[in-house]
């Protein structure tokens, strides 16, 4: 049965109140469980539109009695960010109060959970998963958040922590459909990639930024590392971040198409009854996130792109130029930006004013790049 819950955030400011709306389908506690949330970065509305359409599909499936597992959908994951309007412009991605990226710095629960379950695991992998999940749920229930953002993170994590599938729905700035997945879950997640029509499925064991999805996908490997030995601990969660193209790609047509793809994935994975039909031909293979060349503006100025999204570019190719009309030497008014990867140009910026060092585009190559060290995601 569908249920709707409004969970209140702990306010940071007296006299304010926000909540997260949580939609639950199927039987609480039924397996498998999927958790999907939209627009954690707040200004990424294509994800919200996909969730809006997915709600209709799930409502209809629920009415037909076709929800086999449990599906939790949070159609608006970030009411704090959604309200950040400054001088008429909406500013998502970063929490204005703290400067924190809304999708970074999620806590690593592995160490705490490992302490809780040490000595309590056995030879049965499924039983171990249940024991570990119970410990994780208890940890999150006991946590006392200090303010609104911490409270938001607690609510979202608490809903997702015992799910078999966690899909964090986002979008990029101006981009084609792409997907981030845990390296260990490839090629298991190839059906998700094909279903969504991802043109770049980017794999990392640990991107270095502790985004929401990795909290759940990396947890099990880390517990294995800490507790390992005789007690089997499987990778119990397939988690990923779906980038529903660019910020301007908001329409009913795209939302309905994306929702249908998510719904077929849920069907294919046994959460919803029915025949999803044949899996679409994949549009890409999984490639390392470390093989993505992040193009950066070496100087400030106007960005002009010399490649279109979807174009296959070659190492050494000038993908963009930065134009500074005030450069004293007219010959130095244009600074080329070359890619060092052979691959697909899949993301760029809508706003064409760049500051030095700013990321202005992404090329998905197949081979890890020596320049990609440290954190692999933008801050
Ligand atoms: Zn995002």
CSV table of C-alpha atoms and ligand atoms in Angstrom, one decimal:
chain,number,residue,atom,x,y,z
A,1,UNK,CA,0.0,0.0,0.0
A,2,UNK,CA,1.2,3.5,-0.8
A,3,UNK,CA,1.9,5.6,2.2
A,4,UNK,CA,3.1,9.2,2.4
A,5,UNK,CA,5.2,10.5,5.3
A,6,UNK,CA,6.4,14.1,5.9
A,7,UNK,CA,9.6,14.1,7.9
A,8,UNK,CA,10.4,17.4,9.6
A,9,UNK,CA,13.9,18.7,9.4
A,10,UNK,CA,15.4,20.1,12.6
A,11,UNK,CA,15.3,23.8,11.9
A,12,UNK,CA,18.5,25.9,12.0
A,13,UNK,CA,16.6,29.1,12.4
A,14,UNK,CA,13.7,29.8,14.9
A,15,UNK,CA,10.4,30.2,13.2
A,16,UNK,CA,11.2,28.1,10.1
A,17,UNK,CA,10.0,24.7,9.2
A,18,UNK,CA,10.8,22.4,6.3
A,19,UNK,CA,10.0,18.8,5.5
A,20,UNK,CA,10.9,15.9,3.3
A,21,UNK,CA,8.1,14.0,1.6
A,22,UNK,CA,8.6,10.3,1.5
A,23,UNK,CA,6.5,8.0,-0.7
A,24,UNK,CA,6.5,4.3,0.2
A,25,UNK,CA,5.2,1.6,-2.1
A,26,UNK,CA,4.7,-2.1,-1.5
A,27,UNK,CA,5.1,-3.8,1.9
A,28,UNK,CA,7.5,-2.2,4.4
A,29,UNK,CA,10.4,-4.5,5.0
A,30,UNK,CA,9.7,-6.5,1.8
A,31,UNK,CA,12.7,-7.4,-0.4
A,32,UNK,CA,14.2,-6.3,-2.6
A,33,UNK,CA,14.0,-2.6,-1.5
A,34,UNK,CA,14.8,0.3,-3.8
A,35,UNK,CA,15.3,3.9,-2.7
A,36,UNK,CA,15.3,6.8,-5.2
A,37,UNK,CA,15.7,10.4,-4.5
A,38,UNK,CA,15.6,13.4,-6.8
A,39,UNK,CA,17.5,16.7,-7.0
A,40,UNK,CA,19.8,16.6,-4.0
A,41,UNK,CA,21.6,19.5,-5.6
A,42,UNK,CA,18.3,21.3,-5.6
A,43,UNK,CA,18.7,23.1,-9.0
A,44,UNK,CA,18.7,19.9,-11.0
A,45,UNK,CA,15.1,19.8,-12.0
A,46,UNK,CA,15.2,17.0,-14.7
A,47,UNK,CA,15.6,14.6,-11.8
A,48,UNK,CA,12.6,16.0,-10.1
A,49,UNK,CA,10.6,15.7,-13.3
A,50,UNK,CA,11.6,12.1,-13.7
A,51,UNK,CA,10.5,11.4,-10.1
A,52,UNK,CA,7.2,13.2,-10.7
A,53,UNK,CA,6.5,10.9,-13.6
A,54,UNK,CA,7.8,7.8,-11.8
A,55,UNK,CA,5.3,8.5,-8.9
A,56,UNK,CA,2.4,8.1,-11.4
A,57,UNK,CA,3.8,4.8,-12.7
A,58,UNK,CA,4.3,3.5,-9.2
A,59,UNK,CA,0.8,4.7,-8.2
A,60,UNK,CA,-0.7,2.7,-11.1
A,61,UNK,CA,1.4,-0.4,-10.3
A,62,UNK,CA,0.4,-0.2,-6.6
A,63,UNK,CA,-3.2,0.0,-7.6
A,64,UNK,CA,-2.8,-3.2,-9.7
A,65,UNK,CA,-1.0,-4.9,-6.8
A,66,UNK,CA,2.2,-5.2,-8.8
A,67,UNK,CA,4.7,-3.8,-6.3
A,68,UNK,CA,6.6,-7.0,-5.3
A,69,UNK,CA,9.3,-5.5,-3.1
A,70,UNK,CA,9.5,-2.1,-1.4
A,71,UNK,CA,10.1,1.1,-3.3
A,72,UNK,CA,10.8,4.4,-1.5
A,73,UNK,CA,10.7,7.6,-3.6
A,74,UNK,CA,11.7,11.0,-2.3
A,75,UNK,CA,10.6,13.3,-5.1
A,76,UNK,CA,12.3,16.4,-3.7
A,77,UNK,CA,15.3,15.5,-1.7
A,78,UNK,CA,16.5,19.0,-0.8
A,79,UNK,CA,13.9,21.5,0.5
A,80,UNK,CA,16.8,23.6,1.9
A,81,UNK,CA,18.4,24.1,-1.5
A,82,UNK,CA,15.2,24.5,-3.3
A,83,UNK,CA,14.5,27.7,-1.3
A,84,UNK,CA,17.9,29.3,-2.0
A,85,UNK,CA,16.8,32.3,-4.1
A,86,UNK,CA,19.3,35.2,-4.2
A,87,UNK,CA,18.2,38.3,-6.1
A,88,UNK,CA,15.8,36.3,-8.2
A,89,UNK,CA,18.3,33.6,-9.1
A,90,UNK,CA,18.1,30.1,-7.7
A,91,UNK,CA,21.4,28.8,-6.3
A,92,UNK,CA,21.6,25.0,-5.8
A,93,UNK,CA,24.6,22.7,-5.3
A,94,UNK,CA,26.1,24.4,-2.2
A,95,UNK,CA,24.4,25.1,1.1
A,96,UNK,CA,24.5,28.8,1.4
A,97,UNK,CA,24.7,28.7,5.2
A,98,UNK,CA,27.9,26.5,5.3
A,99,UNK,CA,29.3,26.5,1.8
A,100,UNK,CA,29.1,22.7,1.8
A,101,UNK,CA,28.3,20.8,-1.4
A,102,UNK,CA,24.9,19.2,-0.8
A,103,UNK,CA,26.2,15.9,-2.3
A,104,UNK,CA,29.6,15.6,-0.5
A,105,UNK,CA,30.8,14.7,3.0
A,106,UNK,CA,28.2,12.1,3.8
A,107,UNK,CA,29.5,10.2,6.8
A,108,UNK,CA,31.4,6.9,6.4
A,109,UNK,CA,29.4,4.6,8.7
A,110,UNK,CA,31.7,1.5,8.1
A,111,UNK,CA,33.9,2.1,11.2
A,112,UNK,CA,31.0,2.6,13.5
A,113,UNK,CA,29.0,-0.3,12.1
A,114,UNK,CA,32.1,-2.6,12.2
A,115,UNK,CA,32.5,-2.0,15.9
A,116,UNK,CA,28.8,-2.8,16.5
A,117,UNK,CA,28.7,-6.1,14.6
A,118,UNK,CA,32.2,-7.4,15.5
A,119,UNK,CA,31.9,-10.9,16.8
A,120,UNK,CA,28.2,-11.1,15.8
A,121,UNK,CA,28.6,-12.3,12.2
A,122,UNK,CA,28.5,-15.9,11.0
A,123,UNK,CA,28.9,-18.0,7.8
A,124,UNK,CA,25.5,-17.0,6.4
A,125,UNK,CA,26.0,-14.0,4.1
A,126,UNK,CA,22.3,-13.0,4.0
A,127,UNK,CA,22.1,-13.2,7.8
A,128,UNK,CA,25.2,-11.0,8.0
A,129,UNK,CA,23.5,-8.4,5.8
A,130,UNK,CA,20.5,-8.4,8.1
A,131,UNK,CA,22.7,-8.0,11.2
A,132,UNK,CA,24.8,-5.2,9.6
A,133,UNK,CA,21.7,-3.3,8.3
A,134,UNK,CA,20.1,-3.4,11.8
A,135,UNK,CA,23.2,-1.9,13.2
A,136,UNK,CA,23.3,0.8,10.6
A,137,UNK,CA,19.6,1.7,11.1
A,138,UNK,CA,20.3,1.9,14.9
A,139,UNK,CA,23.3,4.1,14.3
A,140,UNK,CA,21.3,6.6,12.2
A,141,UNK,CA,18.3,6.5,14.6
A,142,UNK,CA,20.6,7.4,17.5
A,143,UNK,CA,22.4,10.2,15.7
A,144,UNK,CA,21.6,13.7,17.0
A,145,UNK,CA,21.9,16.2,14.1
A,146,UNK,CA,23.2,19.6,14.9
A,147,UNK,CA,21.2,21.6,12.4
A,148,UNK,CA,19.0,21.5,9.3
A,149,UNK,CA,21.5,20.2,6.8
A,150,UNK,CA,22.7,17.4,9.1
A,151,UNK,CA,19.1,16.6,9.8
A,152,UNK,CA,18.3,16.4,6.1
A,153,UNK,CA,21.2,14.0,5.6
A,154,UNK,CA,20.1,11.8,8.5
A,155,UNK,CA,16.6,11.5,7.1
A,156,UNK,CA,17.8,10.6,3.6
A,157,UNK,CA,20.4,8.2,4.7
A,158,UNK,CA,18.0,6.5,7.1
A,159,UNK,CA,15.6,5.8,4.3
A,160,UNK,CA,18.3,4.4,2.0
A,161,UNK,CA,20.6,2.5,4.4
A,162,UNK,CA,18.8,-0.8,4.2
A,163,UNK,CA,18.0,-0.7,0.5
A,164,UNK,CA,19.3,-3.1,-2.1
A,165,UNK,CA,19.2,-0.4,-4.7
A,166,UNK,CA,19.9,3.3,-4.2
A,167,UNK,CA,19.5,5.7,-7.1
A,168,UNK,CA,20.4,9.3,-6.6
A,169,UNK,CA,18.8,11.3,-9.4
A,170,UNK,CA,20.7,14.4,-10.5
A,171,UNK,CA,21.6,16.3,-13.7
A,172,UNK,CA,24.7,18.0,-15.0
A,173,UNK,CA,25.0,21.6,-16.3
A,174,UNK,CA,24.6,21.0,-20.1
A,175,UNK,CA,25.1,17.4,-20.8
A,176,UNK,CA,24.0,14.1,-22.2
A,177,UNK,CA,22.6,11.3,-20.1
A,178,UNK,CA,25.3,9.7,-18.0
A,179,UNK,CA,25.7,7.6,-14.9
A,180,UNK,CA,28.2,7.1,-12.0
A,181,UNK,CA,28.5,3.6,-10.5
A,182,UNK,CA,30.6,1.8,-8.0
A,183,UNK,CA,33.4,0.0,-9.8
A,184,UNK,CA,32.6,-3.2,-8.0
A,185,UNK,CA,29.0,-3.2,-9.3
A,186,UNK,CA,30.1,-3.4,-13.0
A,187,UNK,CA,29.0,-5.2,-15.1
A,188,UNK,CA,26.1,-5.9,-12.7
A,189,UNK,CA,24.7,-2.4,-13.3
A,190,UNK,CA,24.9,-2.7,-17.1
A,191,UNK,CA,21.2,-3.1,-17.3
A,192,UNK,CA,20.6,0.2,-15.5
A,193,UNK,CA,23.1,1.9,-17.9
A,194,UNK,CA,21.4,0.4,-21.0
A,195,UNK,CA,17.9,1.1,-19.7
A,196,UNK,CA,18.6,4.8,-19.1
A,197,UNK,CA,20.4,5.2,-22.4
A,198,UNK,CA,23.6,6.4,-20.6
A,199,UNK,CA,26.3,7.5,-23.1
A,200,UNK,CA,29.0,7.6,-20.4
A,201,UNK,CA,28.9,5.2,-17.4
A,202,UNK,CA,31.7,6.2,-15.1
A,203,UNK,CA,33.1,3.8,-12.6
A,204,UNK,CA,35.0,4.5,-9.4
A,205,UNK,CA,35.7,2.5,-6.2
A,206,UNK,CA,36.0,5.8,-4.3
A,207,UNK,CA,35.7,9.1,-6.0
A,208,UNK,CA,37.1,10.9,-2.9
A,209,UNK,CA,34.2,13.2,-2.3
A,210,UNK,CA,31.9,10.9,-0.2
A,211,UNK,CA,28.8,11.6,-2.3
A,212,UNK,CA,25.5,10.1,-1.3
A,213,UNK,CA,25.6,7.0,-3.5
A,214,UNK,CA,29.1,5.9,-2.4
A,215,UNK,CA,27.9,5.9,1.2
A,216,UNK,CA,25.9,2.8,0.4
A,217,UNK,CA,28.0,1.2,-2.4
A,218,UNK,CA,31.4,1.5,-0.6
A,219,UNK,CA,30.1,0.5,2.8
A,220,UNK,CA,30.1,-3.2,2.2
A,221,UNK,CA,33.6,-3.4,0.7
A,222,UNK,CA,34.9,-1.3,3.6
A,223,UNK,CA,33.1,-3.6,6.1
A,224,UNK,CA,34.7,-6.6,4.4
A,225,UNK,CA,38.1,-5.0,4.7
A,226,UNK,CA,37.6,-4.4,8.4
A,227,UNK,CA,35.8,-7.6,9.3
A,228,UNK,CA,36.7,-10.0,6.4
A,229,UNK,CA,38.1,-13.4,7.1
A,230,UNK,CA,35.6,-16.1,7.9
A,231,UNK,CA,32.4,-14.1,7.7
A,232,UNK,CA,31.1,-13.4,4.2
A,233,UNK,CA,29.9,-9.9,3.6
A,234,UNK,CA,28.5,-9.4,0.1
A,235,UNK,CA,28.1,-6.1,-1.9
A,236,UNK,CA,24.5,-5.7,-0.6
A,237,UNK,CA,23.7,-2.4,-2.4
A,238,UNK,CA,23.8,-1.3,-6.0
A,239,UNK,CA,24.0,2.5,-5.7
A,240,UNK,CA,24.5,5.0,-8.5
A,241,UNK,CA,24.1,8.6,-9.4
A,242,UNK,CA,22.1,9.2,-12.5
A,243,UNK,CA,22.7,12.5,-14.4
A,244,UNK,CA,19.6,13.3,-16.4
A,245,UNK,CA,21.3,15.4,-19.0
A,246,UNK,CA,21.5,19.2,-18.4
A,247,UNK,CA,19.7,21.7,-16.2
A,248,UNK,CA,17.5,23.0,-19.0
A,249,UNK,CA,16.3,19.5,-20.0
A,250,UNK,CA,13.1,19.7,-18.1
A,251,UNK,CA,10.0,18.5,-20.0
A,252,UNK,CA,7.2,16.1,-19.6
A,253,UNK,CA,8.5,14.1,-22.6
A,254,UNK,CA,11.9,13.6,-21.1
A,255,UNK,CA,10.5,13.1,-17.6
A,256,UNK,CA,8.1,10.4,-18.8
A,257,UNK,CA,10.8,8.7,-20.8
A,258,UNK,CA,13.3,8.7,-17.9
A,259,UNK,CA,10.6,7.5,-15.4
A,260,UNK,CA,9.7,4.6,-17.8
A,261,UNK,CA,13.4,3.6,-17.9
A,262,UNK,CA,13.6,3.6,-14.1
A,263,UNK,CA,10.4,1.7,-13.9
A,264,UNK,CA,11.6,-1.0,-16.3
A,265,UNK,CA,14.8,-1.2,-14.2
A,266,UNK,CA,12.7,-1.8,-11.1
A,267,UNK,CA,10.7,-4.4,-13.1
A,268,UNK,CA,13.9,-6.1,-14.3
A,269,UNK,CA,15.2,-6.3,-10.8
A,270,UNK,CA,12.0,-7.9,-9.3
A,271,UNK,CA,10.6,-4.9,-7.4
A,272,UNK,CA,7.6,-4.5,-9.8
A,273,UNK,CA,5.7,-7.3,-11.5
A,274,UNK,CA,5.6,-7.4,-15.3
A,275,UNK,CA,7.7,-7.8,-18.4
A,276,UNK,CA,10.1,-5.0,-19.1
A,277,UNK,CA,10.7,-6.3,-22.6
A,278,UNK,CA,14.2,-6.7,-24.1
A,279,UNK,CA,17.0,-4.6,-22.7
A,280,UNK,CA,17.9,-1.8,-25.1
A,281,UNK,CA,21.3,-1.9,-26.8
A,282,UNK,CA,23.8,-0.3,-24.5
A,283,UNK,CA,25.1,3.1,-25.8
A,284,UNK,CA,28.4,2.8,-23.9
A,285,UNK,CA,30.6,0.4,-21.9
A,286,UNK,CA,31.5,1.2,-18.3
A,287,UNK,CA,34.7,3.3,-18.2
A,288,UNK,CA,36.8,4.6,-15.3
A,289,UNK,CA,35.9,7.9,-13.8
A,290,UNK,CA,39.6,8.5,-13.7
A,291,UNK,CA,39.5,8.4,-17.5
A,292,UNK,CA,37.3,11.5,-17.7
A,293,UNK,CA,39.3,14.5,-18.8
A,294,UNK,CA,37.9,17.5,-17.0
A,295,UNK,CA,38.6,20.5,-19.2
A,296,UNK,CA,39.6,23.6,-17.3
A,297,UNK,CA,39.8,27.2,-18.3
A,298,UNK,CA,43.5,28.2,-18.0
A,299,UNK,CA,42.5,31.9,-17.9
A,300,UNK,CA,39.3,33.9,-17.4
A,301,UNK,CA,37.1,34.9,-20.2
A,302,UNK,CA,34.3,33.9,-22.6
A,303,UNK,CA,34.1,30.2,-23.5
A,304,UNK,CA,33.5,29.3,-27.1
A,305,UNK,CA,33.1,25.6,-27.8
A,306,UNK,CA,34.5,24.0,-30.9
A,307,UNK,CA,32.9,20.6,-30.3
A,308,UNK,CA,29.2,19.6,-29.8
A,309,UNK,CA,28.0,17.3,-27.1
A,310,UNK,CA,28.1,13.8,-28.3
A,311,UNK,CA,31.1,14.4,-30.5
A,312,UNK,CA,34.0,11.9,-30.3
A,313,UNK,CA,37.2,14.0,-29.8
A,314,UNK,CA,40.8,13.1,-30.0
A,315,UNK,CA,43.7,13.8,-27.6
A,316,UNK,CA,45.2,17.1,-28.6
A,317,UNK,CA,42.0,18.4,-30.2
A,318,UNK,CA,40.9,22.0,-29.3
A,319,UNK,CA,37.5,21.5,-27.7
A,320,UNK,CA,37.1,25.1,-26.6
A,321,UNK,CA,38.8,28.5,-26.5
A,322,UNK,CA,38.7,31.1,-23.8
A,323,UNK,CA,38.4,34.6,-25.2
A,324,UNK,CA,39.7,37.6,-23.3
A,325,UNK,CA,38.9,40.7,-25.4
A,326,UNK,CA,41.0,42.8,-23.1
A,327,UNK,CA,44.3,40.9,-23.6
A,328,UNK,CA,46.9,43.5,-24.6
A,329,UNK,CA,48.4,41.4,-27.3
A,330,UNK,CA,45.6,40.7,-29.9
A,331,UNK,CA,47.3,37.4,-30.7
A,332,UNK,CA,46.8,36.3,-27.1
A,333,UNK,CA,43.1,37.0,-26.9
A,334,UNK,CA,42.2,33.4,-27.5
A,335,UNK,CA,43.5,30.6,-25.3
A,336,UNK,CA,42.9,27.1,-26.7
A,337,UNK,CA,41.7,24.3,-24.4
A,338,UNK,CA,42.7,20.9,-25.6
A,339,UNK,CA,41.6,17.6,-24.3
A,340,UNK,CA,44.2,14.9,-23.4
A,341,UNK,CA,41.7,12.1,-23.9
A,342,UNK,CA,40.3,10.2,-26.8
A,343,UNK,CA,36.6,10.0,-26.0
A,344,UNK,CA,33.1,11.4,-25.9
A,345,UNK,CA,32.5,15.0,-25.2
A,346,UNK,CA,29.5,14.7,-22.9
A,347,UNK,CA,29.2,17.7,-20.6
A,348,UNK,CA,29.8,21.4,-20.8
A,349,UNK,CA,28.6,24.7,-19.2
A,350,UNK,CA,25.5,26.8,-20.1
A,351,UNK,CA,27.1,30.0,-18.8
A,352,UNK,CA,29.9,31.0,-21.0
A,353,UNK,CA,32.0,33.1,-18.6
A,354,UNK,CA,34.9,31.1,-17.1
A,355,UNK,CA,37.2,31.9,-14.3
A,356,UNK,CA,40.8,30.5,-14.3
A,357,UNK,CA,40.7,26.8,-13.2
A,358,UNK,CA,37.0,26.4,-13.7
A,359,UNK,CA,35.8,23.2,-15.2
A,360,UNK,CA,34.2,23.9,-18.6
A,361,UNK,CA,33.7,20.4,-20.0
A,362,UNK,CA,34.2,16.7,-19.7
A,363,UNK,CA,35.5,14.1,-22.1
A,364,UNK,CA,34.9,10.4,-21.2
A,365,UNK,CA,37.9,8.4,-22.3
A,366,UNK,CA,38.5,4.7,-21.8
A,367,UNK,CA,41.9,4.8,-20.1
A,368,UNK,CA,42.7,6.3,-16.7
A,369,UNK,CA,44.6,9.6,-17.0
A,370,UNK,CA,47.7,10.3,-15.1
A,371,UNK,CA,46.4,13.8,-14.3
A,372,UNK,CA,43.4,12.4,-12.4
A,373,UNK,CA,44.7,12.0,-8.9
A,374,UNK,CA,43.0,12.9,-5.7
A,375,UNK,CA,39.3,13.6,-5.6
A,376,UNK,CA,37.7,12.7,-8.9
A,377,UNK,CA,34.5,14.8,-8.6
A,378,UNK,CA,34.3,18.5,-8.8
A,379,UNK,CA,34.2,20.1,-5.3
B,1,LIG,ZN1,24.0,16.9,-8.8
